[in-house]
PDB file of C-alpha atoms in Angstrom:
ATOM      1  CA  MET A 156       6.071  91.753-128.347  1.00 38.00           C
ATOM      2  CA  ASN A 157       8.669  90.657-130.608  1.00 42.00           C
ATOM      3  CA  ASN A 158       9.737  94.204-131.241  1.00 44.00           C
ATOM      4  CA  LYS A 159      11.592  95.499-128.254  1.00 45.00           C
ATOM      5  CA  GLU A 160      10.651  99.352-129.862  1.00 50.00           C
ATOM      6  CA  GLU A 161       7.274  98.996-129.106  1.00 51.00           C
ATOM      7  CA  MET A 162       6.898  97.301-126.023  1.00 49.00           C
ATOM      8  CA  SER A 163       8.653  98.052-122.872  1.00 52.00           C
ATOM      9  CA  PHE A 164       8.619  93.915-121.858  1.00 52.00           C
ATOM     10  CA  ASN A 165       6.726  95.112-118.643  1.00 58.00           C
ATOM     11  CA  LEU A 166       3.370  93.620-118.815  1.00 53.00           C
ATOM     12  CA  GLN A 167       2.302  95.082-115.324  1.00 55.00           C
ATOM     13  CA  GLU A 168       2.777  98.399-117.906  1.00 58.00           C
ATOM     14  CA  ASP A 169       2.029  96.609-121.426  1.00 53.00           C
ATOM     15  CA  VAL A 170      -1.322  94.772-120.718  1.00 56.00           C
ATOM     16  CA  ASP A 171      -3.921  95.827-118.901  1.00 61.00           C
ATOM     17  CA  TRP A 172      -7.032  93.566-117.508  1.00 62.00           C
ATOM     18  CA  ASP A 173      -8.907  94.016-120.975  1.00 65.00           C
ATOM     19  CA  LEU A 174      -6.276  93.678-122.662  1.00 67.00           C
ATOM     20  CA  PHE A 175      -6.623  97.288-124.498  1.00 73.00           C
ATOM     21  CA  SER A 176      -2.770  98.129-124.256  1.00 72.00           C
ATOM     22  CA  PHE A 177      -1.957  94.484-125.356  1.00 68.00           C
ATOM     23  CA  ASN A 178      -4.195  94.820-128.617  1.00 69.00           C
ATOM     24  CA  LYS A 179      -3.184  98.145-129.347  1.00 72.00           C
ATOM     25  CA  ASN A 180       0.701  97.291-129.502  1.00 71.00           C
ATOM     26  CA  ILE A 181       0.030  94.056-131.444  1.00 68.00           C
ATOM     27  CA  ARG A 182      -1.455  95.860-133.907  1.00 67.00           C
ATOM     28  CA  SER A 183       1.194  99.111-133.773  1.00 70.00           C
ATOM     29  CA  ILE A 184       3.830  95.957-134.508  1.00 68.00           C
ATOM     30  CA  TYR A 185       1.735  94.225-137.298  1.00 63.00           C
ATOM     31  CA  ALA A 186      -0.432  96.627-138.675  1.00 60.00           C
ATOM     32  CA  ASP A 187       0.261  95.963-142.255  1.00 60.00           C
ATOM     33  CA  HIS A 188      -0.029  92.243-142.388  1.00 57.00           C
ATOM     34  CA  ASP A 189      -2.449  90.153-144.417  1.00 53.00           C
ATOM     35  CA  SER A 190      -3.060  86.761-145.524  1.00 45.00           C
ATOM     36  CA  THR A 191      -0.104  86.474-147.479  1.00 47.00           C
ATOM     37  CA  ASN A 192       2.015  87.747-144.659  1.00 47.00           C
ATOM     38  CA  LEU A 193       1.215  86.996-141.048  1.00 47.00           C
ATOM     39  CA  MET A 194       3.933  87.128-138.559  1.00 54.00           C
ATOM     40  CA  GLN A 195       4.186  85.025-135.169  1.00 58.00           C
ATOM     41  CA  THR A 196       3.387  86.680-132.124  1.00 61.00           C
ATOM     42  CA  LYS A 197       4.539  84.808-128.780  1.00 64.00           C
ATOM     43  CA  CYS A 198       3.585  86.004-125.306  1.00 65.00           C
ATOM     44  CA  ILE A 199       3.756  85.206-121.889  1.00 63.00           C
ATOM     45  CA  ILE A 200       0.749  85.282-119.967  1.00 63.00           C
ATOM     46  CA  LYS A 201       0.924  85.936-116.077  1.00 63.00           C
ATOM     47  CA  ASP A 202      -1.348  83.818-113.795  1.00 64.00           C
ATOM     48  CA  TYR A 203      -3.034  86.765-112.381  1.00 56.00           C
ATOM     49  CA  LEU A 204      -4.804  87.075-115.993  1.00 60.00           C
ATOM     50  CA  GLU A 205      -6.613  83.747-115.414  1.00 66.00           C
ATOM     51  CA  PHE A 206      -6.328  82.558-119.197  1.00 64.00           C
ATOM     52  CA  ILE A 207      -9.472  80.120-119.932  1.00 68.00           C
ATOM     53  CA  ALA A 208     -10.410  78.201-122.777  1.00 66.00           C
ATOM     54  CA  LYS A 209     -13.243  80.564-123.285  1.00 69.00           C
ATOM     55  CA  ASP A 210     -10.580  83.274-123.948  1.00 75.00           C
ATOM     56  CA  ILE A 211      -9.796  81.633-127.139  1.00 78.00           C
ATOM     57  CA  ILE A 212     -11.756  83.313-130.491  1.00 83.00           C
ATOM     58  CA  LYS A 213     -10.236  81.315-133.450  1.00 87.00           C
ATOM     59  CA  ILE A 214      -7.939  78.702-133.711  1.00 89.00           C
ATOM     60  CA  TYR A 215      -7.308  78.479-137.388  1.00 90.00           C
ATOM     61  CA  VAL A 216      -5.995  75.218-139.294  1.00 91.00           C
ATOM     62  CA  ARG A 217      -4.954  73.886-142.641  1.00 90.00           C
ATOM     63  CA  THR A 218      -7.332  71.532-143.414  1.00 92.00           C
ATOM     64  CA  GLU A 219     -10.740  69.245-142.599  1.00 92.00           C
ATOM     65  CA  ALA A 220      -8.626  66.621-141.685  1.00 92.00           C
ATOM     66  CA  GLU A 221      -6.383  68.589-139.143  1.00 93.00           C
ATOM     67  CA  LYS A 222      -9.359  69.908-137.581  1.00 93.00           C
ATOM     68  CA  VAL A 223     -10.993  66.559-136.764  1.00 94.00           C
ATOM     69  CA  SER A 224      -7.576  65.413-135.584  1.00 93.00           C
ATOM     70  CA  LEU A 225      -7.365  68.501-133.050  1.00 92.00           C
ATOM     71  CA  LEU A 226     -11.001  67.885-132.081  1.00 92.00           C
ATOM     72  CA  THR A 227     -10.113  64.253-131.335  1.00 93.00           C
ATOM     73  CA  ALA A 228      -6.914  64.990-129.664  1.00 90.00           C
ATOM     74  CA  LEU A 229      -9.167  67.715-127.161  1.00 87.00           C
ATOM     75  CA  ILE A 230     -11.413  64.923-126.589  1.00 87.00           C
ATOM     76  CA  GLU A 231      -9.371  62.155-125.397  1.00 86.00           C
ATOM     77  CA  TYR A 232      -7.678  64.951-123.208  1.00 82.00           C
ATOM     78  CA  GLN A 233     -11.196  65.975-121.311  1.00 79.00           C
ATOM     79  CA  ALA A 234     -11.862  62.128-120.916  1.00 78.00           C
ATOM     80  CA  LYS A 235      -9.042  61.280-118.922  1.00 76.00           C
ATOM     81  CA  GLN A 236      -8.945  64.544-116.243  1.00 71.00           C
ATOM     82  CA  SER A 237     -10.919  64.301-112.978  1.00 66.00           C
ATOM     83  CA  PHE A 238     -12.508  67.951-113.504  1.00 63.00           C
ATOM     84  CA  SER A 239     -15.462  68.867-111.428  1.00 69.00           C
ATOM     85  CA  LYS A 240     -18.434  69.632-113.157  1.00 71.00           C
ATOM     86  CA  LYS A 241     -17.775  73.386-113.017  1.00 70.00           C
ATOM     87  CA  HIS A 242     -14.584  72.922-114.668  1.00 68.00           C
ATOM     88  CA  LEU A 243     -15.814  70.492-117.087  1.00 67.00           C
ATOM     89  CA  GLN A 244     -18.292  72.892-118.142  1.00 68.00           C
ATOM     90  CA  LEU A 245     -15.981  75.525-118.889  1.00 67.00           C
ATOM     91  CA  ILE A 246     -13.744  73.035-121.392  1.00 68.00           C
ATOM     92  CA  ASP A 247     -16.752  71.692-122.714  1.00 74.00           C
ATOM     93  CA  LEU A 248     -15.790  70.797-126.284  1.00 77.00           C
ATOM     94  CA  SER A 249     -19.188  71.816-128.040  1.00 77.00           C
ATOM     95  CA  GLN A 250     -18.656  75.560-127.066  1.00 76.00           C
ATOM     96  CA  TYR A 251     -15.399  75.590-129.018  1.00 79.00           C
ATOM     97  CA  ALA A 252     -15.623  73.432-132.041  1.00 86.00           C
ATOM     98  CA  ALA A 253     -16.914  76.012-133.864  1.00 85.00           C
ATOM     99  CA  ARG A 254     -13.884  78.197-133.316  1.00 87.00           C
ATOM    100  CA  ILE A 255     -11.502  75.896-135.131  1.00 91.00           C
ATOM    101  CA  GLN A 256     -11.806  77.157-138.806  1.00 91.00           C
ATOM    102  CA  VAL A 257     -10.275  75.871-141.716  1.00 92.00           C
ATOM    103  CA  GLU A 258      -8.663  78.873-143.399  1.00 89.00           C
ATOM    104  CA  PRO A 259      -5.851  77.024-145.633  1.00 87.00           C
ATOM    105  CA  ASP A 260      -4.738  80.687-147.211  1.00 84.00           C
ATOM    106  CA  LEU A 261      -3.325  82.027-143.918  1.00 81.00           C
ATOM    107  CA  PHE A 262      -0.533  79.113-144.205  1.00 79.00           C
ATOM    108  CA  PHE A 263       2.296  78.594-146.479  1.00 73.00           C
ATOM    109  CA  GLY A 264       1.334  76.272-149.360  1.00 70.00           C
ATOM    110  CA  ASP A 265       4.890  74.237-149.378  1.00 68.00           C
ATOM    111  CA  ARG A 266       4.638  73.143-145.638  1.00 72.00           C
ATOM    112  CA  GLY A 267       3.324  69.356-144.897  1.00 79.00           C
ATOM    113  CA  LYS A 268      -0.005  69.054-143.755  1.00 84.00           C
ATOM    114  CA  VAL A 269      -2.813  66.186-143.371  1.00 86.00           C
ATOM    115  CA  ILE A 270      -5.140  65.345-145.611  1.00 87.00           C
ATOM    116  CA  TYR A 271      -8.013  63.126-146.418  1.00 85.00           C
ATOM    117  CA  GLY A 272      -7.639  61.155-149.361  1.00 77.00           C
ATOM    118  CA  ASP A 273      -9.298  57.702-150.571  1.00 74.00           C
ATOM    119  CA  ASN A 274     -11.296  57.539-147.594  1.00 71.00           C
ATOM    120  CA  ARG A 275      -7.921  57.681-145.683  1.00 80.00           C
ATOM    121  CA  ILE A 276      -5.364  60.032-143.792  1.00 84.00           C
ATOM    122  CA  GLU A 277      -2.892  60.988-145.827  1.00 84.00           C
ATOM    123  CA  PHE A 278       0.203  63.236-145.446  1.00 83.00           C
ATOM    124  CA  SER A 279       1.190  66.204-147.940  1.00 83.00           C
ATOM    125  CA  GLU A 280       4.556  67.751-148.592  1.00 77.00           C
ATOM    126  CA  ILE A 281       6.159  65.015-146.014  1.00 76.00           C
ATOM    127  CA  GLY A 282       7.717  61.926-146.932  1.00 69.00           C
ATOM    128  CA  LYS A 283       5.967  58.783-145.893  1.00 66.00           C
ATOM    129  CA  THR A 284       8.981  57.571-144.510  1.00 68.00           C
ATOM    130  CA  ASN A 285       9.462  59.927-142.044  1.00 75.00           C
ATOM    131  CA  ILE A 286       6.040  59.233-140.600  1.00 83.00           C
ATOM    132  CA  GLN A 287       5.074  56.093-138.203  1.00 86.00           C
ATOM    133  CA  SER A 288       1.630  55.036-137.501  1.00 88.00           C
ATOM    134  CA  HIS A 289       0.348  53.019-134.508  1.00 89.00           C
ATOM    135  CA  ASP A 290      -3.512  51.851-134.422  1.00 91.00           C
ATOM    136  CA  GLU A 291      -5.138  50.139-131.203  1.00 92.00           C
ATOM    137  CA  PRO A 292      -8.474  49.332-129.418  1.00 91.00           C
ATOM    138  CA  PHE A 293      -9.410  53.088-127.859  1.00 92.00           C
ATOM    139  CA  SER A 294      -9.497  52.906-124.126  1.00 91.00           C
ATOM    140  CA  ILE A 295      -8.840  55.369-121.207  1.00 88.00           C
ATOM    141  CA  VAL A 296      -7.841  55.008-118.078  1.00 85.00           C
ATOM    142  CA  LYS A 297      -9.180  57.209-115.547  1.00 80.00           C
ATOM    143  CA  GLU A 298      -6.964  57.568-111.877  1.00 76.00           C
ATOM    144  CA  MET A 299      -9.900  57.881-108.822  1.00 73.00           C
ATOM    145  CA  LYS A 300      -7.883  57.792-105.573  1.00 72.00           C
ATOM    146  CA  THR A 301      -7.238  54.405-104.507  1.00 76.00           C
ATOM    147  CA  VAL A 302      -8.398  52.835-107.856  1.00 82.00           C
ATOM    148  CA  SER A 303      -8.162  53.147-111.272  1.00 85.00           C
ATOM    149  CA  LYS A 304     -11.391  52.738-114.112  1.00 86.00           C
ATOM    150  CA  MET A 305     -10.325  51.803-117.270  1.00 89.00           C
ATOM    151  CA  ILE A 306     -12.717  52.394-120.372  1.00 90.00           C
ATOM    152  CA  THR A 307     -12.333  50.572-123.154  1.00 92.00           C
ATOM    153  CA  ILE A 308     -14.331  50.711-126.356  1.00 92.00           C
ATOM    154  CA  GLY A 309     -13.752  47.832-128.712  1.00 89.00           C
ATOM    155  CA  GLY A 310     -15.670  49.191-131.586  1.00 91.00           C
ATOM    156  CA  LEU A 311     -13.497  52.288-131.803  1.00 94.00           C
ATOM    157  CA  MET A 312      -9.993  52.233-133.192  1.00 94.00           C
ATOM    158  CA  ARG A 313      -7.301  54.940-132.062  1.00 94.00           C
ATOM    159  CA  GLN A 314      -4.796  55.938-134.855  1.00 92.00           C
ATOM    160  CA  GLU A 315      -1.900  57.783-133.711  1.00 93.00           C
ATOM    161  CA  PHE A 316       0.536  59.116-136.411  1.00 91.00           C
ATOM    162  CA  LYS A 317       4.156  60.402-135.386  1.00 90.00           C
ATOM    163  CA  LEU A 318       6.410  62.166-137.370  1.00 85.00           C
ATOM    164  CA  GLU A 319      10.576  62.501-136.647  1.00 81.00           C
ATOM    165  CA  ASP A 320      11.500  66.069-136.335  1.00 77.00           C
ATOM    166  CA  SER A 321      15.071  67.388-137.430  1.00 75.00           C
ATOM    167  CA  LYS A 322      16.542  66.203-133.787  1.00 80.00           C
ATOM    168  CA  GLY A 323      15.435  62.872-134.698  1.00 81.00           C
ATOM    169  CA  ASN A 324      12.675  62.938-131.947  1.00 84.00           C
ATOM    170  CA  LEU A 325       9.090  61.386-132.888  1.00 86.00           C
ATOM    171  CA  LYS A 326       6.580  63.639-132.085  1.00 87.00           C
ATOM    172  CA  THR A 327       2.903  63.362-132.333  1.00 88.00           C
ATOM    173  CA  VAL A 328       1.362  64.563-135.443  1.00 88.00           C
ATOM    174  CA  ALA A 329      -2.128  63.747-135.376  1.00 91.00           C
ATOM    175  CA  VAL A 330      -4.408  61.696-133.705  1.00 93.00           C
ATOM    176  CA  TYR A 331      -7.665  59.957-134.987  1.00 94.00           C
ATOM    177  CA  HIS A 332     -10.767  57.524-134.308  1.00 94.00           C
ATOM    178  CA  LYS A 333     -11.753  54.578-136.703  1.00 92.00           C
ATOM    179  CA  PRO A 334     -14.450  55.883-137.635  1.00 93.00           C
ATOM    180  CA  ASP A 335     -12.939  59.376-137.641  1.00 93.00           C
ATOM    181  CA  TRP A 336     -16.729  61.123-137.079  1.00 95.00           C
ATOM    182  CA  ILE A 337     -16.924  59.369-133.522  1.00 96.00           C
ATOM    183  CA  LEU A 338     -15.088  61.658-131.011  1.00 94.00           C
ATOM    184  CA  LYS A 339     -16.095  60.589-127.818  1.00 91.00           C
ATOM    185  CA  VAL A 340     -18.815  57.483-126.368  1.00 92.00           C
ATOM    186  CA  VAL A 341     -20.634  58.111-122.651  1.00 90.00           C
ATOM    187  CA  LYS A 342     -22.385  55.231-121.283  1.00 92.00           C
ATOM    188  CA  TRP A 343     -24.798  56.472-118.819  1.00 92.00           C
ATOM    189  CA  ALA A 344     -27.100  54.425-116.113  1.00 92.00           C
ATOM    190  CA  SER A 345     -29.860  55.784-114.175  1.00 92.00           C
ATOM    191  CA  ALA A 346     -29.928  54.842-110.422  1.00 89.00           C
ATOM    192  CA  PHE A 347     -33.525  54.942-110.232  1.00 91.00           C
ATOM    193  CA  THR A 348     -35.093  53.899-112.951  1.00 92.00           C
ATOM    194  CA  GLY A 349     -32.399  51.322-114.280  1.00 91.00           C
ATOM    195  CA  GLU A 350     -32.640  53.332-117.995  1.00 95.00           C
ATOM    196  CA  VAL A 351     -28.898  53.115-120.056  1.00 95.00           C
ATOM    197  CA  ARG A 352     -28.232  55.579-122.569  1.00 96.00           C
ATOM    198  CA  TYR A 353     -25.444  55.718-124.773  1.00 96.00           C
ATOM    199  CA  TYR A 354     -24.195  59.791-125.130  1.00 95.00           C
ATOM    200  CA  LEU A 355     -21.856  60.802-127.946  1.00 95.00           C
ATOM    201  CA  ASP A 356     -20.062  63.241-129.702  1.00 94.00           C
ATOM    202  CA  LEU A 357     -19.747  63.532-133.269  1.00 96.00           C
ATOM    203  CA  TYR A 358     -18.251  65.072-136.101  1.00 94.00           C
ATOM    204  CA  TYR A 359     -20.630  64.527-138.692  1.00 95.00           C
ATOM    205  CA  HIS A 360     -21.003  65.871-142.228  1.00 93.00           C
ATOM    206  CA  SER A 361     -18.146  68.961-141.018  1.00 90.00           C
ATOM    207  CA  GLU A 362     -20.435  69.210-137.784  1.00 92.00           C
ATOM    208  CA  PHE A 363     -20.021  69.207-134.376  1.00 93.00           C
ATOM    209  CA  LEU A 364     -22.964  66.895-132.512  1.00 94.00           C
ATOM    210  CA  SER A 365     -23.539  65.526-129.257  1.00 94.00           C
ATOM    211  CA  VAL A 366     -26.563  62.780-129.475  1.00 97.00           C
ATOM    212  CA  TYR A 367     -27.864  60.135-127.151  1.00 97.00           C
ATOM    213  CA  ARG A 368     -29.516  56.512-128.024  1.00 97.00           C
ATOM    214  CA  ILE A 369     -32.034  54.358-125.153  1.00 97.00           C
ATOM    215  CA  GLU A 370     -30.662  51.171-124.628  1.00 95.00           C
ATOM    216  CA  GLY A 371     -32.843  48.678-126.853  1.00 94.00           C
ATOM    217  CA  GLU A 372     -34.469  51.548-128.831  1.00 95.00           C
ATOM    218  CA  ASN A 373     -33.173  52.311-132.741  1.00 94.00           C
ATOM    219  CA  GLU A 374     -33.606  55.892-132.769  1.00 96.00           C
ATOM    220  CA  TRP A 375     -30.529  58.585-132.082  1.00 98.00           C
ATOM    221  CA  ILE A 376     -31.470  61.977-130.669  1.00 98.00           C
ATOM    222  CA  ASN A 377     -29.925  65.253-131.201  1.00 97.00           C
ATOM    223  CA  ASN A 378     -29.053  66.449-127.647  1.00 93.00           C
ATOM    224  CA  GLN A 379     -29.659  70.143-128.322  1.00 91.00           C
ATOM    225  CA  ASP A 380     -32.707  70.333-130.234  1.00 93.00           C
ATOM    226  CA  LYS A 381     -34.395  67.069-128.780  1.00 95.00           C
ATOM    227  CA  THR A 382     -35.022  65.908-132.735  1.00 96.00           C
ATOM    228  CA  ARG A 383     -34.534  62.223-134.497  1.00 97.00           C
ATOM    229  CA  MET A 384     -31.129  61.734-136.611  1.00 97.00           C
ATOM    230  CA  ASN A 385     -31.216  60.548-139.872  1.00 96.00           C
ATOM    231  CA  PHE A 386     -28.418  57.994-139.628  1.00 97.00           C
ATOM    232  CA  THR A 387     -28.084  55.920-142.712  1.00 97.00           C
ATOM    233  CA  GLU A 388     -28.168  52.240-142.442  1.00 96.00           C
ATOM    234  CA  ASP A 389     -24.734  51.414-142.274  1.00 96.00           C
ATOM    235  CA  GLU A 390     -24.073  54.538-139.836  1.00 97.00           C
ATOM    236  CA  GLN A 391     -26.723  52.891-137.379  1.00 97.00           C
ATOM    237  CA  ARG A 392     -24.845  49.658-137.471  1.00 96.00           C
ATOM    238  CA  ILE A 393     -21.393  51.113-136.871  1.00 96.00           C
ATOM    239  CA  LEU A 394     -22.927  53.296-133.668  1.00 97.00           C
ATOM    240  CA  LYS A 395     -24.226  49.959-132.350  1.00 96.00           C
ATOM    241  CA  LYS A 396     -20.984  48.077-132.609  1.00 95.00           C
ATOM    242  CA  VAL A 397     -19.235  51.179-130.583  1.00 96.00           C
ATOM    243  CA  GLU A 398     -21.743  51.795-128.326  1.00 96.00           C
ATOM    244  CA  GLU A 399     -22.595  48.176-127.289  1.00 94.00           C
ATOM    245  CA  SER A 400     -19.024  47.417-126.889  1.00 94.00           C
ATOM    246  CA  PHE A 401     -18.215  49.881-123.958  1.00 93.00           C
ATOM    247  CA  LYS A 402     -16.646  48.240-121.206  1.00 92.00           C
ATOM    248  CA  LEU A 403     -15.536  49.398-117.634  1.00 88.00           C
ATOM    249  CA  GLU A 404     -12.683  47.611-115.581  1.00 89.00           C
ATOM    250  CA  THR A 405     -11.941  49.042-111.930  1.00 86.00           C
ATOM    251  CA  VAL A 406      -8.314  48.070-111.231  1.00 78.00           C
ATOM    252  CA  ARG A 407      -7.516  48.458-107.495  1.00 71.00           C
ATOM    253  CA  LYS A 408      -4.308  49.658-106.390  1.00 61.00           C
ATOM    254  CA  ASN A 409      -1.665  48.169-104.263  1.00 56.00           C
ATOM    255  CA  ARG A 410      -1.859  49.631-101.207  1.00 48.00           C
ATOM    256  CA  ARG A 411       1.328  49.865 -98.908  1.00 43.00           C
TER     257      ARG A 411
END
């Protein structure tokens, strides 16, 4: 929509419900683009189009480290929301993790990026003095009417990196957990049997996985195909430490 000659800027004329006209116009503007000459398109989505997460086809990032950072940020965002079960299913990250694809050739090579180096996070083409990092135990506060519920997982650290922009403002550019392959932990107890389970979302060996373990047992089960996970002894030790440090505290608000 950057080209005024190609579009009239009247959305009702240029965009239809199946986006056929929109797609046609965009292709006419950028018909000759390739991986070394991509243009950025900005557009306005009206409320009546009802854009939702599943409409996203692909999200491209430059490095594996950037994908993990984005997954971590999305998981944290979801954990803070008080959505209905139906809405949570619509934004379930397992539906979209595969759509985040690492394609470094789509980007200019001289731009700063986040990379893995020597088992730690590093920044390429960005001065170290411009980056600020902050570590803290992972915790989330959920607001629920007259109370707040604070979830703390002491065995999981949260690492946030901020970069100073051209105006001197600090902007968050990456979010990670330590260890970075553990994205989310949920503790669940059955009201009928009393059985306690730990559910985890993982980015394990470049694959998004949802697994669970029954408290007191030493097996982690893949939620999708119900097969047993073959974690190493060190990975099992880390998982148990993170799971068993899960704490839930209810803080009542002051009523007026």
